[in-house]
CSV table of C-alpha atoms in Angstrom, one decimal:
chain,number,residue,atom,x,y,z
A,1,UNK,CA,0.9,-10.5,20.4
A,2,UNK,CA,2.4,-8.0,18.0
A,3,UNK,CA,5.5,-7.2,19.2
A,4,UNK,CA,5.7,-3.3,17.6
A,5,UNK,CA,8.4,-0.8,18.9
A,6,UNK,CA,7.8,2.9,19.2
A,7,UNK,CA,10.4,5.0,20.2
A,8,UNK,CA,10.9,8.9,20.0
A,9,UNK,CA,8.7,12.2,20.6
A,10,UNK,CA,5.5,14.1,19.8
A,11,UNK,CA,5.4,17.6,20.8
A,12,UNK,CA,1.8,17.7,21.0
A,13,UNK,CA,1.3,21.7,20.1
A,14,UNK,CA,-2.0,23.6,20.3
A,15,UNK,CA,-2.4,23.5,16.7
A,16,UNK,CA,-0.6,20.7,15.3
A,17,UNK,CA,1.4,17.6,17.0
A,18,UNK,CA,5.1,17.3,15.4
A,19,UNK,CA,6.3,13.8,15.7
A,20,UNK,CA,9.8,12.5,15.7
A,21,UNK,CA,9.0,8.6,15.9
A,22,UNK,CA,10.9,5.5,15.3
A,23,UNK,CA,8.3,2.7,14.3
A,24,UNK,CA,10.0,-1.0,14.2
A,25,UNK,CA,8.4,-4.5,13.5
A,26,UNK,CA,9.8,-7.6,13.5
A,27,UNK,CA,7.8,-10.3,11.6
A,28,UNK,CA,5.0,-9.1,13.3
A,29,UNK,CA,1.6,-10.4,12.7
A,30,UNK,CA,-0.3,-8.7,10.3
A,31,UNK,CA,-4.1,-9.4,12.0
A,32,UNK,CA,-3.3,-7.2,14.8
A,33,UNK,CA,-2.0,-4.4,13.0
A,34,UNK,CA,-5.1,-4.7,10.7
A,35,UNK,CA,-7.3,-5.0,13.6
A,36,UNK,CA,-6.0,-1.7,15.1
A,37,UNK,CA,-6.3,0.1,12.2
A,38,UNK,CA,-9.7,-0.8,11.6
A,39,UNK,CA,-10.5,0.3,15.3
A,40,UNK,CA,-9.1,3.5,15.1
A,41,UNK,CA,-10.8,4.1,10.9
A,42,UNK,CA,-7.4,4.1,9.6
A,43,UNK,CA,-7.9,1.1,7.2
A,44,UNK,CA,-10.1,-2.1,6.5
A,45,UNK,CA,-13.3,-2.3,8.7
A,46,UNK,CA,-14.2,-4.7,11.7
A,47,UNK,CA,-15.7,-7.5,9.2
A,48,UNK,CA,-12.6,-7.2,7.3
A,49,UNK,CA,-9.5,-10.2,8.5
A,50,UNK,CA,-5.5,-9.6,7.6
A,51,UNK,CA,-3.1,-12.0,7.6
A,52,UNK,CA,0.3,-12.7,6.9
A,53,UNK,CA,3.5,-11.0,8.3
A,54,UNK,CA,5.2,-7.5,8.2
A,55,UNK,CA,8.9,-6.3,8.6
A,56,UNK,CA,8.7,-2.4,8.9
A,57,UNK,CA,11.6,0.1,9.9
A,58,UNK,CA,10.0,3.3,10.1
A,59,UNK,CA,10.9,7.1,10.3
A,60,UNK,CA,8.6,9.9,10.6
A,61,UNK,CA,9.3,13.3,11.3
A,62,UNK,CA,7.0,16.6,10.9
A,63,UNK,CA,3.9,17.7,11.5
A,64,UNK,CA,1.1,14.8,12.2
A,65,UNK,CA,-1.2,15.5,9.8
A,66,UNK,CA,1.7,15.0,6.9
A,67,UNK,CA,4.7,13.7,8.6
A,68,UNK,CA,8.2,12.9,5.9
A,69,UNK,CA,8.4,9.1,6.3
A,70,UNK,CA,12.1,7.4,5.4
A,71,UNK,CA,12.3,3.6,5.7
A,72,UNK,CA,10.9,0.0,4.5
A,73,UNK,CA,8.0,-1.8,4.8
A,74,UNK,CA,7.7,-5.8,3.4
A,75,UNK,CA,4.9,-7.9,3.8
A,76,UNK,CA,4.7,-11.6,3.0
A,77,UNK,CA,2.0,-14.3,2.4
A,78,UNK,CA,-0.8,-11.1,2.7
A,79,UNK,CA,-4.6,-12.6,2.6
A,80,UNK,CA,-7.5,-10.5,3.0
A,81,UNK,CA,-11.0,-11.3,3.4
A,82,UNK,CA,-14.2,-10.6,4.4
A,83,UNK,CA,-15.7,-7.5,4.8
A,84,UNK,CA,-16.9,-5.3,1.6
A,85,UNK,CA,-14.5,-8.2,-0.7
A,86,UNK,CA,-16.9,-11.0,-2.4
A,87,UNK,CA,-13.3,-12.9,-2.7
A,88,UNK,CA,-10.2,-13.4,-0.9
A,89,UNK,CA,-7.4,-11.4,-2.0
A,90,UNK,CA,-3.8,-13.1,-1.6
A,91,UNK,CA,-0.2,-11.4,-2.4
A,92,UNK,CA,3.1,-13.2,-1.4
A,93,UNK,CA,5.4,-10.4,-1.1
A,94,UNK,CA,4.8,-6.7,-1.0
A,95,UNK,CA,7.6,-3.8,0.0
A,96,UNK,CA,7.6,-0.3,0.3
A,97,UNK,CA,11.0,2.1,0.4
A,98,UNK,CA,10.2,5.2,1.9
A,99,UNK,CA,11.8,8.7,1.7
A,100,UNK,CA,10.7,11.6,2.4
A,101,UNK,CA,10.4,12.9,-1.5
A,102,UNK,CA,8.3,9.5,-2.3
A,103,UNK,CA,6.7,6.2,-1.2
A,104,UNK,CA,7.5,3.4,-3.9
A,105,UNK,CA,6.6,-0.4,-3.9
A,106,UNK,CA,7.9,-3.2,-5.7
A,107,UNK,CA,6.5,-4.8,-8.4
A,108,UNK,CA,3.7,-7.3,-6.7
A,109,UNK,CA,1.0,-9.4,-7.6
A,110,UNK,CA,-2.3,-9.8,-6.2
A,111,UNK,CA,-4.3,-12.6,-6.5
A,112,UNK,CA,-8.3,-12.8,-6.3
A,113,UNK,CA,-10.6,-16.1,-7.6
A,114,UNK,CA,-8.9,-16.6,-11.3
A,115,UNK,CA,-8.1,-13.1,-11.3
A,116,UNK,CA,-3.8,-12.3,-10.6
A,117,UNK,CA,-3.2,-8.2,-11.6
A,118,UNK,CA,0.7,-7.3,-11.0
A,119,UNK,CA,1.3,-3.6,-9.7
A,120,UNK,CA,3.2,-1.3,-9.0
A,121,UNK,CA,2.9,2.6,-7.9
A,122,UNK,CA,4.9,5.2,-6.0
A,123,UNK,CA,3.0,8.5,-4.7
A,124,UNK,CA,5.4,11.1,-4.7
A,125,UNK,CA,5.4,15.2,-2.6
A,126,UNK,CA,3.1,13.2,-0.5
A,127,UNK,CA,4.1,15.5,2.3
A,128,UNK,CA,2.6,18.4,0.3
A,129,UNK,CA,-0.3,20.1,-0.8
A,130,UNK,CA,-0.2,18.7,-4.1
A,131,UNK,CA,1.0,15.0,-4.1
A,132,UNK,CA,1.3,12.6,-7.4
A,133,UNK,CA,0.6,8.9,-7.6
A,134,UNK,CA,2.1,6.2,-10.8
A,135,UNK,CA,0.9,3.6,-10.5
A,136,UNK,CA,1.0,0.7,-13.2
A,137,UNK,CA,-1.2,-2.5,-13.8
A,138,UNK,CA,-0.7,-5.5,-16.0
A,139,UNK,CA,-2.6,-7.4,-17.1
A,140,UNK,CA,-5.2,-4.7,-18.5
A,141,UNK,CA,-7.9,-7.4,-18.8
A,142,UNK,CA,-7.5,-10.6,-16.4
A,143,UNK,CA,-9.2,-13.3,-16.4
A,144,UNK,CA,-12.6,-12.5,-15.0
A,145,UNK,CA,-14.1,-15.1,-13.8
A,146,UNK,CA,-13.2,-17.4,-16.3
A,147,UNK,CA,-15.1,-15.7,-19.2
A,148,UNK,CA,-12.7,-13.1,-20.2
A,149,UNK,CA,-9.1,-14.0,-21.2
A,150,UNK,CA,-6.4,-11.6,-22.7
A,151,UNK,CA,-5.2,-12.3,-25.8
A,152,UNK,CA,-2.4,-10.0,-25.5
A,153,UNK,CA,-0.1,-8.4,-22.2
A,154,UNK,CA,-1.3,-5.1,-21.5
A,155,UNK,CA,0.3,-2.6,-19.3
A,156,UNK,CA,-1.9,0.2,-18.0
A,157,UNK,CA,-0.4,3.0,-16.2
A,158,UNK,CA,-1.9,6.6,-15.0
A,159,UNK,CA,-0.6,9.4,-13.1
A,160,UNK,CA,-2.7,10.9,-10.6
A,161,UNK,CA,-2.2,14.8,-9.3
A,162,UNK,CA,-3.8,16.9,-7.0
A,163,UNK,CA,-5.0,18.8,-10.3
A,164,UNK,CA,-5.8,15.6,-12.4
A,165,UNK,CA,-4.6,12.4,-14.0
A,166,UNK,CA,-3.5,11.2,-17.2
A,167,UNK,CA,-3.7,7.5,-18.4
A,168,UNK,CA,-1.4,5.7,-20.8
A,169,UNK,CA,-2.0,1.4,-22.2
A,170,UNK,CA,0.2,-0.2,-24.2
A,171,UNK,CA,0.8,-3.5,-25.6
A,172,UNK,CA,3.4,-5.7,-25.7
């Protein structure tokens, strides 16, 4: 059981719904959310299984198909498999701070085989037309496998735009 809490209104219009929603999880399980957004096409696929836990405190307000969001989301001991992944994929903490200007997360790690890649991103004016992602990865070359190694810490960034994306790599 997945004790979620929706509270609030959608004025369900003939051409677009607007939704005034309070979403609120308590260390829920993370498996049912997955499996409910795999159901409904929203995320992951049926092959795919999600575990861990997730605290969210949620806002949305607007129209349904881009609603502003304001509030957290944090996740803990996240492990994916299955599905389209050859590996596992395991993070121990991931949080997002919502507003209704931008979606941010903490810096995170995710873990695959011998592979870890820390990340971070935050996709701003996602409510609009034209929306922008950072995002930021280090290191630019992981251990693959065990053959490849980095010599050196590389931090790989790009911006993404509705109109295009630049790329930036620097060492340190």
């Amino acid at each position: 059981q997945t004790p979620v809490s929706i509270t609030g209104s959608v004025d369900a219009k003939p051409d677009t719904a607007f939704l005034d929603l309070n979403v609120q999880a308590l260390n829920a399980s993370i498996r049912e959310l997955a499996r409910l957004a795999a159901a409904t096409g929203l995320a992951f696929n049926s092959k795919t299984t999600v575990d861990g836990n997730v605290h969210l405190d949620i806002k949305a307000n607007g129209p349904a198909t881009k609603p502003a969001l304001a509030g957290r989301v944090s996740a803990r001991a996240v492990d994916i498999r299955g599905g389209d992944l050859r590996d596992p994929v395991y993070a121990d903490s991931i949080a997002l701070t919502m507003t209704p200007a931008e979606i941010r997360s903490n810096t995170f790690t995710a873990k695959t085989g011998r592979t870890a890649v820390t990340a971070e991103f935050s996709l701003s004016d996602y409510a609009a037309a034209r929306y922008r992602v950072n995002q930021a990865f280090s290191p630019l070359l992981p251990q693959i496998s065990g053959l490849v190694s980095a010599t050196r810490r590389e931090i790989w960034s790009s911006q993404t735009t509705s109109a295009g994306r630049t790329v930036r790599s620097s060492s340190r």
